[in-house]
């Protein structure tokens, strides 16, 4: 059974770890600062020939029971990050591994809903998904303490590699929406060898616009609860012009708004949501030019960031970036999952992943000499700079 080690860097054969163990319930109750001090204390007691302890991890049950496992990973600068694993990581050598980050006003549940949509069923069967909760966005989270400095999008992106290291993930395909897409893009820039590709939904590369700054000053982001103006900002960020468009039926529009408002006022902490919004508004420019992982940009014509994403697409290398623009849609993951799933499949197959699935509209064909399991194994030959002679196709005589 897959069981990550608790203390990375310690060798069981070369040292007695009994003195460094801590009861699981006590470890879960410690604050991030207490765990950091405990880590430093352990480090000072470890013999010099061992690698110092840099992080502490613990396993907790998933409250929604939508994922196989949930971990809390302590990072160097971003504090605790809650990680939800959907799928069997013991099969990661034969599966495509996705790393997802959610948008403002939600958490990993939005990504879980997309993965569980019928259009994603075949991809889901052959993949593992690692869903990230931005600090303070796990369900029923308490207020982040005043002493905690909420990390910037850049810091969050750079710290995501800690999660990949902990779960022993060699490489993954990133899927991010909105602010989460911005975070994943920064992760791909900082750690290009760990992300095969980036699927960025409504990703804004420029700094906060004048309109965003005006909304932040207008709402002021004060108080313990989400005010009406703050809620309006998040609704516009999520759905854009889809709410005012005639293409959306009134009943469908009411359903979407009611569902989104229930999430905002449900198990998410409004104080922590505001901290994430501030980090998004204060974001720095995202320089994707020269990004090594391939990029799939996704947006809808009714998204508030549609024109921004089109501009970004024109600025990037066409050999490494593809764009999907869905007509009459603002929230593409919820309203057009089938089109997103088709583009996602083609994009992953371009990275040598999910090669057992036929492209959309193509009948499935499988050689009798290869099993389904062998078809699902990721093809990483494209990562080799000098392919072997055995991998080269035979010469044909004309």
Coordinates of C-alpha atoms in Angstrom, one line a residue:
X1 CA 0.0 0.0 0.0
X2 CA 1.2 3.5 -0.8
X3 CA 2.4 5.1 2.4
X4 CA 4.5 8.3 2.2
X5 CA 7.2 8.7 4.8
X6 CA 6.5 11.1 7.6
X7 CA 10.0 12.5 8.0
X8 CA 11.7 13.0 4.6
X9 CA 15.4 12.8 4.6
X10 CA 15.9 10.4 7.6
X11 CA 17.2 6.9 7.0
X12 CA 15.6 4.2 9.0
X13 CA 18.7 2.0 8.7
X14 CA 21.1 4.6 10.0
X15 CA 19.3 6.2 12.9
X16 CA 16.7 5.4 15.6
X17 CA 13.6 7.4 14.8
X18 CA 11.6 6.5 17.9
X19 CA 12.7 9.8 19.6
X20 CA 11.4 11.8 16.7
X21 CA 7.9 10.3 16.6
X22 CA 4.9 12.3 17.8
X23 CA 1.4 11.1 18.5
X24 CA -0.8 11.7 15.4
X25 CA -3.6 13.4 17.3
X26 CA -1.1 15.8 19.0
X27 CA 0.7 16.5 15.8
X28 CA -2.6 17.4 14.0
X29 CA -3.5 19.8 16.8
X30 CA -0.2 21.8 16.5
X31 CA -0.2 25.1 14.8
X32 CA 2.0 25.8 11.8
X33 CA 4.5 27.8 14.0
X34 CA 4.6 25.0 16.6
X35 CA 5.3 22.4 13.9
X36 CA 8.1 24.7 12.5
X37 CA 9.7 25.0 15.9
X38 CA 9.4 21.2 16.4
X39 CA 11.0 20.7 13.0
X40 CA 13.9 22.9 14.1
X41 CA 14.2 21.1 17.4
X42 CA 14.4 17.7 15.6
X43 CA 16.9 19.1 13.1
X44 CA 19.3 20.2 15.9
X45 CA 19.1 16.7 17.4
X46 CA 19.7 14.7 14.2
X47 CA 23.3 13.5 13.5
X48 CA 25.0 15.7 11.0
X49 CA 25.5 12.9 8.5
X50 CA 21.6 12.7 8.0
X51 CA 19.7 15.1 5.9
X52 CA 17.8 17.7 8.1
X53 CA 14.1 17.5 8.4
X54 CA 12.5 20.3 6.4
X55 CA 8.8 19.5 6.5
X56 CA 6.2 17.7 8.6
X57 CA 3.2 15.9 7.1
X58 CA 0.2 14.1 8.4
X59 CA -2.8 12.2 7.0
X60 CA -6.4 13.2 7.8
X61 CA -9.7 11.9 6.6
X62 CA -11.5 13.6 3.7
X63 CA -14.7 15.2 5.1
X64 CA -16.6 15.1 1.8
X65 CA -15.4 11.5 1.1
X66 CA -15.0 12.5 -2.5
X67 CA -11.3 11.7 -2.6
X68 CA -9.2 8.6 -1.6
X69 CA -6.9 10.4 0.8
X70 CA -6.3 13.8 2.2
X71 CA -2.9 15.2 3.5
X72 CA -1.8 18.3 5.2
X73 CA 1.6 19.4 3.9
X74 CA 3.6 22.1 5.7
X75 CA 5.5 24.2 3.3
X76 CA 8.4 26.5 3.9
X77 CA 6.7 29.8 3.2
X78 CA 3.0 29.1 2.5
X79 CA 2.2 27.3 5.7
X80 CA -0.1 24.3 5.7
X81 CA -1.6 23.2 2.4
X82 CA -4.4 20.7 2.3
X83 CA -4.1 18.1 -0.5
X84 CA -6.9 15.9 -1.7
X85 CA -5.9 12.8 -3.7
X86 CA -8.5 11.4 -6.1
X87 CA -7.4 8.2 -7.7
X88 CA -4.8 5.5 -6.9
X89 CA -1.3 7.0 -6.7
X90 CA 0.2 3.5 -6.5
X91 CA -0.6 3.3 -10.2
X92 CA 0.9 6.6 -11.2
X93 CA 3.4 5.0 -13.5
X94 CA 0.5 3.7 -15.6
X95 CA -1.7 6.8 -15.2
X96 CA -1.8 10.5 -16.0
X97 CA -1.3 12.6 -12.9
X98 CA -3.0 16.0 -12.7
X99 CA -2.3 18.8 -10.2
X100 CA -5.3 21.2 -9.8
X101 CA -5.7 24.5 -8.1
X102 CA -9.1 26.2 -7.6
X103 CA -10.3 29.8 -8.2
X104 CA -11.5 32.5 -5.8
X105 CA -14.6 31.8 -3.7
X106 CA -14.3 28.1 -3.8
X107 CA -12.0 25.2 -3.0
X108 CA -11.0 21.8 -4.3
X109 CA -14.7 20.8 -4.6
X110 CA -15.1 22.8 -7.8
X111 CA -12.3 20.7 -9.4
X112 CA -13.8 17.5 -8.0
X113 CA -17.2 18.4 -9.6
X114 CA -15.5 18.9 -13.0
X115 CA -13.6 15.6 -12.7
X116 CA -16.8 13.7 -11.7
X117 CA -18.8 15.1 -14.7
X118 CA -19.8 12.4 -17.2
X119 CA -17.7 13.9 -19.9
X120 CA -14.6 13.2 -17.8
X121 CA -15.4 9.6 -16.9
X122 CA -12.9 7.9 -19.3
X123 CA -10.1 10.3 -18.3
X124 CA -10.9 9.9 -14.7
X125 CA -10.6 6.1 -14.9
X126 CA -7.0 6.4 -16.2
X127 CA -5.8 9.3 -14.1
X128 CA -4.9 10.4 -10.6
X129 CA -5.9 13.9 -9.5
X130 CA -4.1 15.9 -6.8
X131 CA -6.4 18.7 -5.7
X132 CA -4.9 21.7 -3.8
X133 CA -6.7 23.8 -1.3
X134 CA -5.2 27.3 -1.0
X135 CA -4.3 28.0 2.7
X136 CA -7.5 28.6 4.8
X137 CA -9.8 27.2 2.1
X138 CA -10.4 23.7 3.4
X139 CA -14.0 23.2 4.6
X140 CA -14.9 24.6 8.0
X141 CA -11.5 26.2 8.3
X142 CA -10.9 28.6 11.2
X143 CA -9.7 32.1 10.6
X144 CA -6.1 32.3 9.6
X145 CA -4.3 34.0 12.5
X146 CA -3.3 37.7 12.3
X147 CA 0.3 36.7 12.6
X148 CA 0.0 34.6 9.4
X149 CA 1.1 36.5 6.3
X150 CA -1.0 35.2 3.4
X151 CA 1.4 34.2 0.6
X152 CA 1.5 35.8 -2.8
X153 CA 0.5 33.9 -5.9
X154 CA 4.2 33.6 -6.8
X155 CA 5.1 32.1 -3.4
X156 CA 2.2 29.6 -3.6
X157 CA 3.2 28.5 -7.1
X158 CA 6.8 27.9 -6.0
X159 CA 5.8 26.0 -2.9
X160 CA 3.6 23.5 -4.9
X161 CA 6.7 21.5 -5.7
X162 CA 6.7 20.4 -2.0
X163 CA 3.4 18.6 -2.6
X164 CA 4.8 16.8 -5.6
X165 CA 8.0 15.8 -3.7
X166 CA 5.9 14.5 -0.7
X167 CA 3.7 12.3 -2.9
X168 CA 6.7 11.2 -4.9
X169 CA 5.2 12.6 -8.2
X170 CA 7.9 12.9 -10.9
X171 CA 5.8 15.0 -13.2
X172 CA 2.2 16.1 -13.6
X173 CA -0.2 18.0 -15.9
X174 CA -1.5 21.2 -14.2
X175 CA -5.1 22.3 -14.3
X176 CA -6.0 25.7 -12.8
X177 CA -8.9 28.1 -12.9
X178 CA -8.7 31.8 -12.5
X179 CA -6.4 32.7 -9.6
X180 CA -5.5 29.0 -9.4
X181 CA -4.4 29.0 -13.0
X182 CA -2.1 32.0 -12.2
X183 CA -0.6 30.0 -9.4
X184 CA 0.0 26.9 -11.5
X185 CA 1.6 28.9 -14.3
X186 CA 4.1 30.3 -11.8
X187 CA 4.7 26.8 -10.6
X188 CA 5.4 25.7 -14.2
X189 CA 7.8 28.6 -14.7
X190 CA 9.7 27.9 -11.4
X191 CA 9.7 24.1 -11.9
X192 CA 9.4 23.3 -15.6
X193 CA 10.7 19.7 -15.3
X194 CA 7.9 18.8 -12.9
X195 CA 4.9 19.9 -15.1
X196 CA 4.5 18.3 -18.5
X197 CA 1.8 20.9 -19.5
X198 CA -0.4 23.6 -18.2
X199 CA -4.2 23.8 -18.7
X200 CA -5.1 27.4 -17.7
X201 CA -8.7 28.3 -17.5
X202 CA -9.4 32.1 -17.5
X203 CA -5.8 32.8 -16.6
X204 CA -4.8 36.5 -16.3
X205 CA -1.2 37.2 -16.9
X206 CA -1.3 41.0 -16.4
X207 CA -1.4 42.9 -13.1
X208 CA -4.7 43.8 -11.5
X209 CA -6.7 46.0 -13.8
X210 CA -8.2 49.4 -12.9
X211 CA -11.6 47.8 -12.7
X212 CA -10.4 45.2 -10.2
X213 CA -8.7 47.9 -8.1
X214 CA -12.0 50.0 -8.2
X215 CA -14.0 47.0 -7.0
X216 CA -11.6 46.3 -4.2
X217 CA -11.8 49.9 -3.0
X218 CA -15.5 50.0 -3.3
X219 CA -16.1 46.8 -1.3
X220 CA -13.3 47.5 1.2
X221 CA -13.3 43.8 2.1
X222 CA -14.1 44.4 5.7
X223 CA -16.2 42.6 8.2
X224 CA -16.5 38.9 9.2
X225 CA -19.0 38.0 6.4
X226 CA -19.1 38.4 2.7
X227 CA -20.9 41.7 1.9
X228 CA -23.2 42.2 -1.1
X229 CA -20.6 44.1 -3.0
X230 CA -17.9 41.5 -2.3
X231 CA -20.3 38.8 -3.4
X232 CA -21.1 40.7 -6.6
X233 CA -17.3 40.9 -7.3
X234 CA -16.9 37.1 -6.9
X235 CA -19.9 36.4 -9.1
X236 CA -18.7 38.6 -11.9
X237 CA -15.2 37.1 -11.6
X238 CA -16.7 33.6 -11.9
X239 CA -19.5 34.0 -14.5
X240 CA -18.7 37.3 -16.2
X241 CA -21.3 38.5 -18.7
X242 CA -23.1 35.1 -18.6
X243 CA -25.4 36.4 -15.8
X244 CA -26.6 39.3 -17.9
X245 CA -26.6 37.5 -21.2
X246 CA -29.9 36.4 -22.9
X247 CA -28.2 33.1 -23.9
X248 CA -28.7 31.9 -20.3
X249 CA -32.2 30.7 -19.4
X250 CA -33.6 32.5 -16.3
X251 CA -34.1 29.2 -14.4
X252 CA -30.6 28.1 -15.2
X253 CA -29.2 31.4 -14.2
X254 CA -31.0 31.3 -10.9
X255 CA -29.8 27.8 -10.3
X256 CA -26.1 28.7 -10.9
X257 CA -26.3 31.8 -8.7
X258 CA -28.0 29.9 -5.9
X259 CA -25.5 27.1 -6.0
X260 CA -22.5 29.5 -6.0
X261 CA -23.9 31.6 -3.2
X262 CA -24.6 28.6 -1.1
X263 CA -20.9 27.6 -1.4
X264 CA -19.8 31.1 -0.5
X265 CA -22.0 31.1 2.6
X266 CA -21.5 27.5 3.4
X267 CA -18.4 25.8 4.7
X268 CA -15.8 28.3 3.4
X269 CA -14.3 30.8 5.7
X270 CA -15.1 34.4 4.4
X271 CA -12.1 35.9 6.3
X272 CA -9.8 33.6 4.4
X273 CA -11.5 34.1 1.1
X274 CA -10.8 37.8 1.4
X275 CA -7.1 37.2 2.0
X276 CA -7.0 35.1 -1.2
X277 CA -8.8 37.9 -3.1
X278 CA -6.3 40.5 -1.9
X279 CA -3.5 38.3 -3.0
X280 CA -5.1 38.0 -6.5
X281 CA -5.7 41.7 -6.8
X282 CA -2.1 42.5 -5.7
X283 CA -0.6 39.9 -8.2
X284 CA 2.5 40.7 -10.2
X285 CA 2.8 40.3 -14.0
X286 CA 3.0 36.7 -15.1
X287 CA 5.7 36.4 -17.8
X288 CA 4.8 33.3 -19.7
X289 CA 6.9 34.1 -22.8
X290 CA 9.5 31.3 -22.9
X291 CA 7.6 29.0 -20.6
X292 CA 8.9 25.5 -21.2
X293 CA 5.7 23.4 -20.5
X294 CA 3.1 23.4 -23.2
X295 CA 0.1 25.5 -22.5
X296 CA -3.7 25.1 -23.2
X297 CA -5.6 28.4 -22.6
X298 CA -9.3 27.9 -22.1
X299 CA -11.9 30.7 -21.8
X300 CA -15.5 31.5 -22.7
X301 CA -16.8 34.3 -24.8
X302 CA -18.8 35.6 -21.8
X303 CA -15.9 35.5 -19.4
X304 CA -14.7 38.9 -18.1
X305 CA -11.1 37.8 -19.0
X306 CA -11.9 36.6 -22.5
X307 CA -10.1 39.5 -24.3
X308 CA -7.2 39.4 -21.9
X309 CA -6.6 35.7 -22.7
X310 CA -6.8 36.3 -26.4
X311 CA -4.2 39.0 -26.0
X312 CA -2.0 36.6 -24.0
X313 CA -2.4 33.9 -26.7
X314 CA -1.1 36.3 -29.4
X315 CA 1.9 37.1 -27.3
X316 CA 3.1 33.5 -26.8
X317 CA 4.9 31.1 -29.0
X318 CA 2.2 29.4 -31.2
X319 CA 4.2 26.2 -31.2
X320 CA 3.8 25.8 -27.5
X321 CA 0.3 27.3 -26.8
X322 CA -3.2 26.3 -27.9
X323 CA -6.4 28.2 -27.1
X324 CA -10.0 26.9 -26.7
X325 CA -12.7 29.6 -26.7
X326 CA -16.2 28.3 -25.9
X327 CA -19.1 30.3 -27.3
X328 CA -21.8 31.8 -25.1
X329 CA -20.2 30.5 -21.8
X330 CA -18.6 32.2 -18.9
X331 CA -17.9 29.4 -16.4
X332 CA -16.5 26.8 -18.9
X333 CA -15.8 24.0 -16.4
X334 CA -19.3 23.9 -15.2
X335 CA -21.2 24.8 -18.4
X336 CA -19.1 23.2 -21.1
X337 CA -17.3 20.2 -19.5
X338 CA -17.6 18.1 -22.6
X339 CA -15.7 20.5 -24.8
X340 CA -13.1 21.1 -22.1
X341 CA -12.7 17.3 -21.6
X342 CA -12.1 16.8 -25.4
X343 CA -9.5 19.5 -25.5
X344 CA -7.9 18.2 -22.4
X345 CA -7.6 14.7 -23.8
X346 CA -6.0 16.0 -27.1
X347 CA -3.6 18.2 -25.1
X348 CA -2.5 15.3 -22.8
X349 CA -2.0 13.0 -25.7
X350 CA 0.3 15.6 -27.2
X351 CA 2.3 15.2 -23.9
X352 CA 2.4 11.4 -24.3
X353 CA -0.4 10.8 -21.7
X354 CA -3.7 8.9 -22.0
X355 CA -2.7 7.4 -25.3
X356 CA -5.1 4.4 -24.8
X357 CA -8.1 6.7 -25.3
X358 CA -9.0 7.5 -28.9
X359 CA -9.2 11.1 -29.9
X360 CA -12.7 12.6 -30.1
X361 CA -14.5 11.3 -33.1
X362 CA -12.0 8.4 -33.7
X363 CA -13.0 4.8 -33.3
X364 CA -11.0 2.9 -30.6
X365 CA -8.4 0.6 -32.1
X366 CA -6.0 -1.5 -30.0
X367 CA -3.4 -3.9 -31.0
X368 CA -3.8 -7.4 -29.6
X369 CA -0.1 -7.4 -28.7
X370 CA -0.7 -4.6 -26.2
X371 CA -2.8 -4.8 -23.1
X372 CA -5.0 -1.9 -21.9
X373 CA -2.6 -1.4 -19.0
X374 CA 0.4 -1.0 -21.4
X375 CA -1.6 1.5 -23.4
X376 CA -2.2 3.6 -20.3
X377 CA 1.5 3.9 -19.4
X378 CA 2.7 7.5 -20.0
X379 CA 4.9 7.9 -23.1
X380 CA 7.8 10.1 -22.0
X381 CA 10.1 9.5 -25.0
X382 CA 9.5 13.2 -26.0
X383 CA 11.4 14.2 -22.8
X384 CA 14.6 12.5 -24.2
X385 CA 16.9 14.8 -26.1
X386 CA 18.7 11.9 -27.8
X387 CA 16.3 9.1 -28.7
X388 CA 17.8 5.7 -28.9
X389 CA 18.2 3.9 -32.2
X390 CA 15.7 1.3 -31.1
X391 CA 13.0 3.9 -30.8
X392 CA 13.6 5.2 -34.3
X393 CA 11.2 3.9 -37.0
X394 CA 12.7 1.5 -39.5
X395 CA 13.7 2.8 -42.9
X396 CA 11.3 2.0 -45.7
X397 CA 12.4 1.3 -49.3
X398 CA 10.7 3.3 -52.0

